[in-house]
PDB file of C-alpha atoms and ligand atoms in Angstrom:
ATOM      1  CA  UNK A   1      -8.036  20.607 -85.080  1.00  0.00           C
ATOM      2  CA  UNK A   2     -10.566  17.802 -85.170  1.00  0.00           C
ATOM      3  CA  UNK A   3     -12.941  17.436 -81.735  1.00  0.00           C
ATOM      4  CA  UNK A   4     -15.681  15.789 -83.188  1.00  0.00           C
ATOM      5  CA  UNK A   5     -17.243  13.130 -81.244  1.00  0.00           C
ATOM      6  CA  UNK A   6     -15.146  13.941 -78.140  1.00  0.00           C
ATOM      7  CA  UNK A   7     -16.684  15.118 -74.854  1.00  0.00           C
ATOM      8  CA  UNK A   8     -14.906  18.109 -73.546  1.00  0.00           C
ATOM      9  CA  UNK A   9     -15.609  19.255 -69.927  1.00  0.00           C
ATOM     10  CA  UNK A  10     -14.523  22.842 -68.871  1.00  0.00           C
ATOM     11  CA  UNK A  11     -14.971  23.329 -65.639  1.00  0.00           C
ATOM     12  CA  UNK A  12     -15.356  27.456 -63.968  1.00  0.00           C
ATOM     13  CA  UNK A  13     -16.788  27.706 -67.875  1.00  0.00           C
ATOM     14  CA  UNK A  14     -19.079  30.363 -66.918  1.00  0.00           C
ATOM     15  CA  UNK A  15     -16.532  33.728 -68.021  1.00  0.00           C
ATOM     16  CA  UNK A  16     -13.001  34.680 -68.821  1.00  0.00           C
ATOM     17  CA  UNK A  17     -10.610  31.927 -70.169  1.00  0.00           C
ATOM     18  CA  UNK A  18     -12.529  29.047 -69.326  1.00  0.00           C
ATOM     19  CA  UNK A  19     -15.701  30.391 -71.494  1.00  0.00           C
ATOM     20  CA  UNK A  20     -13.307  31.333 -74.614  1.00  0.00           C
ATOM     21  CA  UNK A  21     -11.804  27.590 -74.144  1.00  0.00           C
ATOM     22  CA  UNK A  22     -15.803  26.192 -74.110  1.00  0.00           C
ATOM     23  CA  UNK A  23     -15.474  28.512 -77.462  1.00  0.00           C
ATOM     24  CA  UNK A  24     -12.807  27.132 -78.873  1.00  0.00           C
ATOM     25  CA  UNK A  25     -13.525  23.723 -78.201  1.00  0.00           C
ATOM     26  CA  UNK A  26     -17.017  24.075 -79.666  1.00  0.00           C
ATOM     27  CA  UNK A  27     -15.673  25.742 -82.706  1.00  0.00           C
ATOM     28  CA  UNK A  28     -13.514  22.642 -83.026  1.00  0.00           C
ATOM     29  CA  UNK A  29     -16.110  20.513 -83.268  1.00  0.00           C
ATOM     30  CA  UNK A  30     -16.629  18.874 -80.008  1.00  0.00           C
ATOM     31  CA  UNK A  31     -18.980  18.427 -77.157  1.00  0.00           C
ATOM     32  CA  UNK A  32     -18.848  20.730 -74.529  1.00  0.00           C
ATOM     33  CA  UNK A  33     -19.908  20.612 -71.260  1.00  0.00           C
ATOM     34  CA  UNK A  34     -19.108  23.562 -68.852  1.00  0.00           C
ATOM     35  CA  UNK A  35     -19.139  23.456 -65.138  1.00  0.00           C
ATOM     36  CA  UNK A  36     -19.786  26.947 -62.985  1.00  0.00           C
ATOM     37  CA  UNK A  37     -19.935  27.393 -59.628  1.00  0.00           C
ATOM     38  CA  UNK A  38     -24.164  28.304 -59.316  1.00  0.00           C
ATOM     39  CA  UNK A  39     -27.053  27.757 -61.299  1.00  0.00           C
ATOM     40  CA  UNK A  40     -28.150  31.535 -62.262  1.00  0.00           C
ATOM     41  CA  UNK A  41     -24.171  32.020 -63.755  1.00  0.00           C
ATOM     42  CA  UNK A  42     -24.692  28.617 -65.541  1.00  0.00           C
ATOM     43  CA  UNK A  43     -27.972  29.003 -67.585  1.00  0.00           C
ATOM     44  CA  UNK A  44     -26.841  32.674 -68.182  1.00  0.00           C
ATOM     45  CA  UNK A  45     -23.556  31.895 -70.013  1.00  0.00           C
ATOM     46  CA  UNK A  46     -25.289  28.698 -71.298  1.00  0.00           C
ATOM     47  CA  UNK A  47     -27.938  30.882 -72.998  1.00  0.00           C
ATOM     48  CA  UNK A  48     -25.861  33.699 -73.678  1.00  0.00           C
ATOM     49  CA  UNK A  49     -23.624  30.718 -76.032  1.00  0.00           C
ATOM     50  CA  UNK A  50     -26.705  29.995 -77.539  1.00  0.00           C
ATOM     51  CA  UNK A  51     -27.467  33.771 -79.161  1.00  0.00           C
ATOM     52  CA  UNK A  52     -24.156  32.322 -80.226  1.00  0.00           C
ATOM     53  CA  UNK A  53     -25.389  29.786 -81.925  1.00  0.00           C
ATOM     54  CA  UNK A  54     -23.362  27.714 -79.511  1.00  0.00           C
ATOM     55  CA  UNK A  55     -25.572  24.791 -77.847  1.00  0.00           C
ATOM     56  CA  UNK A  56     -23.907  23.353 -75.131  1.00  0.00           C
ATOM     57  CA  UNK A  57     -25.183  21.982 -71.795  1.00  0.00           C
ATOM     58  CA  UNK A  58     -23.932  23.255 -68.412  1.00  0.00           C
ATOM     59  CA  UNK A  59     -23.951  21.829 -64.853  1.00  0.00           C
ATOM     60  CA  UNK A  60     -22.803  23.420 -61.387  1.00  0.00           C
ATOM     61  CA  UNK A  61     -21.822  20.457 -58.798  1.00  0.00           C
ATOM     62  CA  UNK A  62     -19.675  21.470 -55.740  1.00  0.00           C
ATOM     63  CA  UNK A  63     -16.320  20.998 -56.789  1.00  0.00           C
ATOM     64  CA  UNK A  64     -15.040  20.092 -53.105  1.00  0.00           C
ATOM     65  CA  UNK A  65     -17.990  17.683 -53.186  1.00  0.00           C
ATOM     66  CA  UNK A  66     -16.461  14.062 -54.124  1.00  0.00           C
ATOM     67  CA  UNK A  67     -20.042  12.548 -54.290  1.00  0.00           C
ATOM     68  CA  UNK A  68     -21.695  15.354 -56.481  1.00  0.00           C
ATOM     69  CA  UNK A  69     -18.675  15.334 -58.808  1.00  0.00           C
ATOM     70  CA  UNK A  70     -18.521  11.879 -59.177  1.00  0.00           C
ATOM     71  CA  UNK A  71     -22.556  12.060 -59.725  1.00  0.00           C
ATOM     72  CA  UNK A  72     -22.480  14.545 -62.434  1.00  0.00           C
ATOM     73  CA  UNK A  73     -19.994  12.891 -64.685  1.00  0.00           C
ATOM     74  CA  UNK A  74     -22.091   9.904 -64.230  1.00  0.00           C
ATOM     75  CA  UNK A  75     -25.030  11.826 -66.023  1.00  0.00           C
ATOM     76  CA  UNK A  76     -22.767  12.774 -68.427  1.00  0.00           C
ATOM     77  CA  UNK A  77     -21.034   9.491 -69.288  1.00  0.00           C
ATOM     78  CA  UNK A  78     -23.950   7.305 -69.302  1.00  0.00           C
ATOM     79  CA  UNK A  79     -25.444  10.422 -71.764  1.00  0.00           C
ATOM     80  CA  UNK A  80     -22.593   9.865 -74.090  1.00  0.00           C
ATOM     81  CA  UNK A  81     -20.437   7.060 -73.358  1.00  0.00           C
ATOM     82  CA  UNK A  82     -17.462   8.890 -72.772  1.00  0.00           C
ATOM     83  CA  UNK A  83     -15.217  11.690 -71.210  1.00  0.00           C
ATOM     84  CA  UNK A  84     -12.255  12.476 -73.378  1.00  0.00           C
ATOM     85  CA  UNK A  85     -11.143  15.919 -72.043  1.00  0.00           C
ATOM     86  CA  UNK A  86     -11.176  17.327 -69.088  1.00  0.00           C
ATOM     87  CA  UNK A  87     -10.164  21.175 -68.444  1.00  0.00           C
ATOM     88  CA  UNK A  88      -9.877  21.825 -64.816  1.00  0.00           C
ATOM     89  CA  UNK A  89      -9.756  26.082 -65.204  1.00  0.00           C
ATOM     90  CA  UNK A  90     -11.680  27.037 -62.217  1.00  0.00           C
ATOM     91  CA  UNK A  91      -9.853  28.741 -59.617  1.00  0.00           C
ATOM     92  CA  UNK A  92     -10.146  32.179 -57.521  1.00  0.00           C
ATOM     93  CA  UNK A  93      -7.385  34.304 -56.226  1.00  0.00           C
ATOM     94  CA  UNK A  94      -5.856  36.576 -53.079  1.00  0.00           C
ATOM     95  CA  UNK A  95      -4.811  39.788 -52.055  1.00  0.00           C
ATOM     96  CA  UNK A  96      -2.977  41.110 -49.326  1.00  0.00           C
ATOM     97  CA  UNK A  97      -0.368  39.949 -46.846  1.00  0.00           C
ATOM     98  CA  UNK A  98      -0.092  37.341 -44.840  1.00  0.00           C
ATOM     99  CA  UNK A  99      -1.116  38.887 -41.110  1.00  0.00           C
ATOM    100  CA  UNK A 100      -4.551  40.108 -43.334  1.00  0.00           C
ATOM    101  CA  UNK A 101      -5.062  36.526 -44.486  1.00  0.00           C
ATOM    102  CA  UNK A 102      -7.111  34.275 -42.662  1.00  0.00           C
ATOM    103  CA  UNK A 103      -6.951  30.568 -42.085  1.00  0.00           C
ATOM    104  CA  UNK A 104     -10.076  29.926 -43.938  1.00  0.00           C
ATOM    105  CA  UNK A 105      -9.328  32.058 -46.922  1.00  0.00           C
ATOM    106  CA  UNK A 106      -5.956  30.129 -47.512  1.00  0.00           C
ATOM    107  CA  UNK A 107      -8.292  26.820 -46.790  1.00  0.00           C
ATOM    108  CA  UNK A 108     -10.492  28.109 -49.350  1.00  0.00           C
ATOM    109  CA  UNK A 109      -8.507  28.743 -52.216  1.00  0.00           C
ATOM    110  CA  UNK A 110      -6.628  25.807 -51.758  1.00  0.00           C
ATOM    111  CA  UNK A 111     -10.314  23.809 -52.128  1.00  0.00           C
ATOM    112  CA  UNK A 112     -10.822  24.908 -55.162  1.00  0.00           C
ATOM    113  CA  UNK A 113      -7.577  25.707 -56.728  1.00  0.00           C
ATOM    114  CA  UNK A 114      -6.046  22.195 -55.516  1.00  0.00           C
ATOM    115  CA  UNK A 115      -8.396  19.998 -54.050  1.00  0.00           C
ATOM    116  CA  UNK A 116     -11.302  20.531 -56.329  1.00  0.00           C
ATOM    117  CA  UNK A 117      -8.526  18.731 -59.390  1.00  0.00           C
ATOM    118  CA  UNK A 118      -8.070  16.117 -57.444  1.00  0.00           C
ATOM    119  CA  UNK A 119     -11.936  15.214 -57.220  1.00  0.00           C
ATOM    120  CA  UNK A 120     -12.476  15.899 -60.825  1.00  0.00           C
ATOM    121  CA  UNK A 121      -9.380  14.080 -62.184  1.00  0.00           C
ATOM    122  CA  UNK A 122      -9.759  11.317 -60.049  1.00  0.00           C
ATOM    123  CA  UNK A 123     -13.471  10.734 -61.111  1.00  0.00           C
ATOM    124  CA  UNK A 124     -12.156  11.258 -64.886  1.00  0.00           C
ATOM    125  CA  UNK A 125      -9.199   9.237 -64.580  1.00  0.00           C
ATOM    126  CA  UNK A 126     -11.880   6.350 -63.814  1.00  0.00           C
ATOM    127  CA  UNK A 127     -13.632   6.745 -66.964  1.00  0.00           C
ATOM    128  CA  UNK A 128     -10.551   7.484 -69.074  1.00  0.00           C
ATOM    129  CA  UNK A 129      -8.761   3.949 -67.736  1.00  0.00           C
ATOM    130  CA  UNK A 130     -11.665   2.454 -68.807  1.00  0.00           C
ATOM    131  CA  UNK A 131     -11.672   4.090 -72.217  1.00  0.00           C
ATOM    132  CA  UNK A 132      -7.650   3.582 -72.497  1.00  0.00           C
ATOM    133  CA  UNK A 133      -7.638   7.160 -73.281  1.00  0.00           C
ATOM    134  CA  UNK A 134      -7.920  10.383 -71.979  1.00  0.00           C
ATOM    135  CA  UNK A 135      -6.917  14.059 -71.257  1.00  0.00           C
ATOM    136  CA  UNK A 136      -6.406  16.252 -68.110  1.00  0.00           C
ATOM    137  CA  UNK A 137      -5.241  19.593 -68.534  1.00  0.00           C
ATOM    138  CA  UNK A 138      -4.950  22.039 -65.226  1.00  0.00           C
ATOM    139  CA  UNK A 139      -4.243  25.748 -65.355  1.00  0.00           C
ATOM    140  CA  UNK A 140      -1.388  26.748 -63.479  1.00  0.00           C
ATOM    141  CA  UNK A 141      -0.153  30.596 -63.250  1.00  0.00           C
ATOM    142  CA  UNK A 142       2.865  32.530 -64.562  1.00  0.00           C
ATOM    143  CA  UNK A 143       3.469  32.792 -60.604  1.00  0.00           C
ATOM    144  CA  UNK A 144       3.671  28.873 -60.053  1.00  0.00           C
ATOM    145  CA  UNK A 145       7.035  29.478 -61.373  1.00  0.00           C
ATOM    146  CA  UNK A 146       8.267  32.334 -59.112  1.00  0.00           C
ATOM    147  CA  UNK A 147       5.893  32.695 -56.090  1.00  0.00           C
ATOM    148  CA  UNK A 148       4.327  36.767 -55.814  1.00  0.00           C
ATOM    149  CA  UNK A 149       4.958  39.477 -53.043  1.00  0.00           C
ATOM    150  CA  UNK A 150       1.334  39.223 -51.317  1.00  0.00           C
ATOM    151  CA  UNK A 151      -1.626  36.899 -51.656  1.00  0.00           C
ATOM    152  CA  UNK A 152       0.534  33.535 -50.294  1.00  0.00           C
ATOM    153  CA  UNK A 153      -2.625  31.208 -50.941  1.00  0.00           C
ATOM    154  CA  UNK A 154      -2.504  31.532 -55.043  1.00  0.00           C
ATOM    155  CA  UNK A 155       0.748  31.172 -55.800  1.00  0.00           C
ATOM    156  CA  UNK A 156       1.089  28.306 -53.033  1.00  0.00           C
ATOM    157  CA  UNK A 157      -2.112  26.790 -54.894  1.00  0.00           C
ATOM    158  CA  UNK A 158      -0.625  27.271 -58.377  1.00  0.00           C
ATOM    159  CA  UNK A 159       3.179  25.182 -57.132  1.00  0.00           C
ATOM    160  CA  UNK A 160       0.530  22.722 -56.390  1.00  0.00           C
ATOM    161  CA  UNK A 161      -1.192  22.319 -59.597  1.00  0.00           C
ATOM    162  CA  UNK A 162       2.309  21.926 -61.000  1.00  0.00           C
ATOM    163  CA  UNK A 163       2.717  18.683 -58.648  1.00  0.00           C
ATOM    164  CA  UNK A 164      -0.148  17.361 -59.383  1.00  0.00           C
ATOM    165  CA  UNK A 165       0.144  17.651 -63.501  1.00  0.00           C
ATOM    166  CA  UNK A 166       3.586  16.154 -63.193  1.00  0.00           C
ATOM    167  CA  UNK A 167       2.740  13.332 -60.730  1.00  0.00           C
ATOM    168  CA  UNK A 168      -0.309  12.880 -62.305  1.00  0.00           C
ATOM    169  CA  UNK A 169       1.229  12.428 -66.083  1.00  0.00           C
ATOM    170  CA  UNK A 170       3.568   9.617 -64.582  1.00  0.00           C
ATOM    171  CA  UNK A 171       1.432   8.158 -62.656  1.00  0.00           C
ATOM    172  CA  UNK A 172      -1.570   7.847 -65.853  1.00  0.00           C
ATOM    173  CA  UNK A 173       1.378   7.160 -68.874  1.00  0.00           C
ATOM    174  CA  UNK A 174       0.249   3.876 -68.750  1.00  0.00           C
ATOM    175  CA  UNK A 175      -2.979   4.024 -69.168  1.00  0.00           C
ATOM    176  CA  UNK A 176      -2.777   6.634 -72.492  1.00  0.00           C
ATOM    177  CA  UNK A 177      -3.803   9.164 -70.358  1.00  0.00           C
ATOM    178  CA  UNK A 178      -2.040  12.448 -71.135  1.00  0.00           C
ATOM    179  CA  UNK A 179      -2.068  15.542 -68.018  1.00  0.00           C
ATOM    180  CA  UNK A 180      -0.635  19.021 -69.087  1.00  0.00           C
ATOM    181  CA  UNK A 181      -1.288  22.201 -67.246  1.00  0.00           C
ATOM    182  CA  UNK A 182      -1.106  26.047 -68.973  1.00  0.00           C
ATOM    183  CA  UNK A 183       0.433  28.425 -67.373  1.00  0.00           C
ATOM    184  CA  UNK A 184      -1.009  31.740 -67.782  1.00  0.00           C
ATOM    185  CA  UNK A 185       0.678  35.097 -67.699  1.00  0.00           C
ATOM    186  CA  UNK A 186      -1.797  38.264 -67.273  1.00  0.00           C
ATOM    187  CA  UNK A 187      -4.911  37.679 -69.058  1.00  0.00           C
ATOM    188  CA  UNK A 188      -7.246  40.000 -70.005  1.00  0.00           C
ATOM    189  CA  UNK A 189     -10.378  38.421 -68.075  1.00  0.00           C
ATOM    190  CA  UNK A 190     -12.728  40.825 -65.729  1.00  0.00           C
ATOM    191  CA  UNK A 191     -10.328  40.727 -62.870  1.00  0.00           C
ATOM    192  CA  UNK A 192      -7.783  42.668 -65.224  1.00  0.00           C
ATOM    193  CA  UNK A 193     -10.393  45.022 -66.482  1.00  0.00           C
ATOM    194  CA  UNK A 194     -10.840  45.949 -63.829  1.00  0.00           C
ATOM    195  CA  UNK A 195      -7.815  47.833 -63.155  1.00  0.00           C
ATOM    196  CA  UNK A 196      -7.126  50.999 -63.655  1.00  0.00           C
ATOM    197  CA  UNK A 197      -5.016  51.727 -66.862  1.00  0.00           C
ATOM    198  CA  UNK A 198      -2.200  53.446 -64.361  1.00  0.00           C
ATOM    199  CA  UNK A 199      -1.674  49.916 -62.863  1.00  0.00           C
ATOM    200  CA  UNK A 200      -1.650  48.184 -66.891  1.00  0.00           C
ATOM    201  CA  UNK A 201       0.033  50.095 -68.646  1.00  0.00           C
ATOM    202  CA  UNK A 202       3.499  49.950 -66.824  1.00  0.00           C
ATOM    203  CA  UNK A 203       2.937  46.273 -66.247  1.00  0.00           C
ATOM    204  CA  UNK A 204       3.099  45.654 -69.877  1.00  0.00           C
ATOM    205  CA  UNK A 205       6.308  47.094 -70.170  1.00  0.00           C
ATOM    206  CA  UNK A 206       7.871  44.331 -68.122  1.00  0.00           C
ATOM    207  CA  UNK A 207       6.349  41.904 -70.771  1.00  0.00           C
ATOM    208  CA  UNK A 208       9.152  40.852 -73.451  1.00  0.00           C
ATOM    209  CA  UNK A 209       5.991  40.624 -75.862  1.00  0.00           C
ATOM    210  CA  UNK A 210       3.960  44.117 -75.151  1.00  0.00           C
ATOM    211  CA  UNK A 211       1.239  42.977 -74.062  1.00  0.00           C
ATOM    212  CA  UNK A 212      -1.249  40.903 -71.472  1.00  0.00           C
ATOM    213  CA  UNK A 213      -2.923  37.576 -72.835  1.00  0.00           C
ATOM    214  CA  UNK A 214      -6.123  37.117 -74.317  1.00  0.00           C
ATOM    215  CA  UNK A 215      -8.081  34.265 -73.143  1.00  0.00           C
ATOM    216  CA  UNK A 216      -8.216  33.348 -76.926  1.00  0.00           C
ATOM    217  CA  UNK A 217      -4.689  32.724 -76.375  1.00  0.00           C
ATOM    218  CA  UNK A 218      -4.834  30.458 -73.602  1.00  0.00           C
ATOM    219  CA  UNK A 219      -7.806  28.933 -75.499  1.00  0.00           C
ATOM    220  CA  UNK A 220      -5.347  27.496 -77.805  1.00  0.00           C
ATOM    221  CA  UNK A 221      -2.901  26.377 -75.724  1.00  0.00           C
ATOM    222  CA  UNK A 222      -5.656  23.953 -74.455  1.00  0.00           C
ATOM    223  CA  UNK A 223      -6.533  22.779 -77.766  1.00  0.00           C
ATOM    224  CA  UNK A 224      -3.116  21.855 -78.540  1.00  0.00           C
ATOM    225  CA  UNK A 225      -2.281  19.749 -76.016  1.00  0.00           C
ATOM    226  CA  UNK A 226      -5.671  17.737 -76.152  1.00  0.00           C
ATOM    227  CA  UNK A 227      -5.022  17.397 -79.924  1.00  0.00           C
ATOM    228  CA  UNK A 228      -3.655  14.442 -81.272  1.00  0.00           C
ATOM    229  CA  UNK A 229      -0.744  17.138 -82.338  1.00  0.00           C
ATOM    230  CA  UNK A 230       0.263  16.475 -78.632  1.00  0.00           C
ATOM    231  CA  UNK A 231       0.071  13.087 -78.698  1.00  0.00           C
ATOM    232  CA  UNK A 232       3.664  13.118 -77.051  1.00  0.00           C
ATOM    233  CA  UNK A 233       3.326  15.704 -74.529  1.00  0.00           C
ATOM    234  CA  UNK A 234       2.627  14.879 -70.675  1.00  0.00           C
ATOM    235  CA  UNK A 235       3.726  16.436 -67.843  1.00  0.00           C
ATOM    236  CA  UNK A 236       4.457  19.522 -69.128  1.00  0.00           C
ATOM    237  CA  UNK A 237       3.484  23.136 -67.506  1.00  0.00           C
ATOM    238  CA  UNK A 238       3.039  25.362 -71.011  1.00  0.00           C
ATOM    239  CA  UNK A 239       4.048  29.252 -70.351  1.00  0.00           C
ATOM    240  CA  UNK A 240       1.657  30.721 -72.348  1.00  0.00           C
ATOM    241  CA  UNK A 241       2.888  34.436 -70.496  1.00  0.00           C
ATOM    242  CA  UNK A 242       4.571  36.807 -73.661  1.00  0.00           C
ATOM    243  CA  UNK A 243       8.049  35.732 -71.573  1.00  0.00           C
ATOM    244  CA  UNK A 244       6.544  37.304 -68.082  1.00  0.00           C
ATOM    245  CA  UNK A 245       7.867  35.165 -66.228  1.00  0.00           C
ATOM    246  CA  UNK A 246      11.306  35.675 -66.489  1.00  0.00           C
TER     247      UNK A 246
HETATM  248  P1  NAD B 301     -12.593  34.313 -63.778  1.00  0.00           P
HETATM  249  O1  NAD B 301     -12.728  34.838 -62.402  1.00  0.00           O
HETATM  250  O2  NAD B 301     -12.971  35.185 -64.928  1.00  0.00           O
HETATM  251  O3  NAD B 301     -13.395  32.923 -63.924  1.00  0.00           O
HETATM  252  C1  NAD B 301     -13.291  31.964 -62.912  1.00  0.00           C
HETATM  253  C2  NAD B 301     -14.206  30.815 -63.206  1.00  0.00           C
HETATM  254  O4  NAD B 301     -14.132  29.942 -62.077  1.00  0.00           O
HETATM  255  C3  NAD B 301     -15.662  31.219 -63.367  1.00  0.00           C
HETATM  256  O5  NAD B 301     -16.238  30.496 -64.428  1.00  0.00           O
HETATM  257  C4  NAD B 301     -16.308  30.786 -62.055  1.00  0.00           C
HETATM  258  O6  NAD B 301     -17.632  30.302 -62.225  1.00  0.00           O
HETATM  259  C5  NAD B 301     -15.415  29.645 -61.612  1.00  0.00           C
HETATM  260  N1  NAD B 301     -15.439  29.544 -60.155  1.00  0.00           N
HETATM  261  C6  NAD B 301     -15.119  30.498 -59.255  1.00  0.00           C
HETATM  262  N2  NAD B 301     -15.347  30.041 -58.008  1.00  0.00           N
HETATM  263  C7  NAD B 301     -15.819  28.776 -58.146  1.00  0.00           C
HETATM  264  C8  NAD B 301     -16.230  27.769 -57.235  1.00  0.00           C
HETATM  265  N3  NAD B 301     -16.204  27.967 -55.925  1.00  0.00           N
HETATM  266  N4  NAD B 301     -16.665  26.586 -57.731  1.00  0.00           N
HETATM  267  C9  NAD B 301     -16.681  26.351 -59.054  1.00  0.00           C
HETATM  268  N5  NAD B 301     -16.306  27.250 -59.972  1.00  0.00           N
HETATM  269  C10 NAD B 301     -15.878  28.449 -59.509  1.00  0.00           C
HETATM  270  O7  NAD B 301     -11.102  33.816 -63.873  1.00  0.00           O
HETATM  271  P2  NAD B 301     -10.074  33.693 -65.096  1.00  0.00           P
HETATM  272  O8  NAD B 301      -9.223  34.891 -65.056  1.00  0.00           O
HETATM  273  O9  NAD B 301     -10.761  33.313 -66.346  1.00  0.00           O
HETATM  274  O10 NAD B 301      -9.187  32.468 -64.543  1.00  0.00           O
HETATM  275  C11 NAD B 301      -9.390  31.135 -64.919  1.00  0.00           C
HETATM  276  C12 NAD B 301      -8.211  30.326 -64.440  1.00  0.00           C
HETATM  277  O11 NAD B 301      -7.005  30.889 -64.980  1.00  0.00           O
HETATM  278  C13 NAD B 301      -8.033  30.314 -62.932  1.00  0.00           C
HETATM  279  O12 NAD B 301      -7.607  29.033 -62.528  1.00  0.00           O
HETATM  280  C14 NAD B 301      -6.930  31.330 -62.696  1.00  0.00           C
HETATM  281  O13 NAD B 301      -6.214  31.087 -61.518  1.00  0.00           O
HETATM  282  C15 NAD B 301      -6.086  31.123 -63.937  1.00  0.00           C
HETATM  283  N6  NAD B 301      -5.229  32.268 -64.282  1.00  0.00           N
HETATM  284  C16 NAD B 301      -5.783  33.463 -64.646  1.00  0.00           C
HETATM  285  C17 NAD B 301      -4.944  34.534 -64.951  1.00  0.00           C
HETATM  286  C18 NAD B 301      -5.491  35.885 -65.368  1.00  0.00           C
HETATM  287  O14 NAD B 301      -4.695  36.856 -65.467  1.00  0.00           O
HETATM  288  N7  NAD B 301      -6.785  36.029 -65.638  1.00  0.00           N
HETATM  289  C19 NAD B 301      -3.553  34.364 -64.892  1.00  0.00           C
HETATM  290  C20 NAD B 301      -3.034  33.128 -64.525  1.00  0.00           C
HETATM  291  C21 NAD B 301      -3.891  32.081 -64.225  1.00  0.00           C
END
């Protein structure tokens, strides 16, 4: 696949799959610009890439700011002229049940999980009419298909992210502007490090392909559908989940 001279923003590029996917795309040529959530995170992945040999530049607006969002992709389209691909990957998750969930924890992961995507797209959608050409791609969850039994706010986020991609893709056919989420299954990030190998181990079993994701593999999934090879795909929410969610 062929990136060159296209601007690729990642944003929550800092670690995990959205850091393999600033990989990727940088391997594939293009410009990549990754979004984190602070400044110390930022210019330590962005100099970590560059022991790399990967030299990309990396910004940190507020995602559930409208006016800082719109500001940075301002800097970064009047630096190169265009935004052809955006990856909206940030996104937290939650524990627990409901009665141990408060208000502003479900408020919060619906900021960033929904309402951040709706400031970034809408500022990229701007510059992608304008272009006649574009790509969104969101990332959904396994669970956006099937809901999970604690930790309402994520899976309630992820339905969400579905409704947007689809509405989204109708709404921008138009205009040549594709939107396609990815739909994750278990991914071997930090969070699922994390656990012990009691708690992984049997969870794999239920997977119809042995095994958790890598982010390389969700990676890929993003490069495909903002490849030309996708050219006819919109609105679609890509399992990329060994068959987990069934
Ligand atoms: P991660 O925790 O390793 O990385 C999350 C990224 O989001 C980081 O770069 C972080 O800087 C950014 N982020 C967190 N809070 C932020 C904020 N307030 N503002 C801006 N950026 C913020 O997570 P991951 O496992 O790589 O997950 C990435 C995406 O994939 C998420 O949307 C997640 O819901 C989804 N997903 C992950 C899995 C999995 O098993 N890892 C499964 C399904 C879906």
């Amino acid at each position: 696949m062929d990136f060159e001279n296209k601007v690729v923003i990642v944003t929550g590029g800092t670690r995990g799959i959205g850091l393999e996917t600033v990989k990727a795309f940088y391997e594939n040529k293009a410009t990549v610009i990754l979004f984190g959530s602070r400044e110390e995170t930022v210019n330590k992945a962005v100099e970590e890439l560059k022991t790399e040999n990967i030299n990309i530049e990396g910004y940190y607006p507020n995602l559930n700011n409208y006016e800082e969002v719109e500001k940075v992709f301002q800097e970064i389209h009047s630096k190169y002229g265009h935004i052809d691909v955006l990856v909206n990957n940030a996104g937290i998750s939650q524990k627990g049940p409901i009665e141990n969930i408060k208000a502003e924890e479900f408020e919060s992961i619906m900021n960033l999980n929904v309402n951040a995507l709706f400031n970034t797209s809408k500022v990229a959608t701007k510059y992608m009419k304008e272009q006649g050409k574009g790509v969104i791609l969101n990332t959904s969850s396994m669970v956006s298909k099937y809901g999970q039994p604690s930790g309402v706010g994520y899976p309630t986020s992820k339905f969400a992210v579905n409704g947007l991609t689809l509405s989204l893709a109708r709404e921008l056919a138009p205009f040549n502007i594709r939107v396609n989420a990815v739909a994750p299954g278990i991914t071997n990030t930090d969070m699922v490090k994390s656990l012990p190998k009691e708690m992984i181990t049997p969870l794999i079993e239920t997977i119809p392909l042995k095994r958790i994701g890598e982010p390389r593999d969700i990676a890929n999934a993003f490069l495909f559908l903002a490849s030309d090879m996708a050219s006819y795909i919109t609105g679609v929410v890509l399992s990329v989940d060994g068959l987990a969610r069934s």
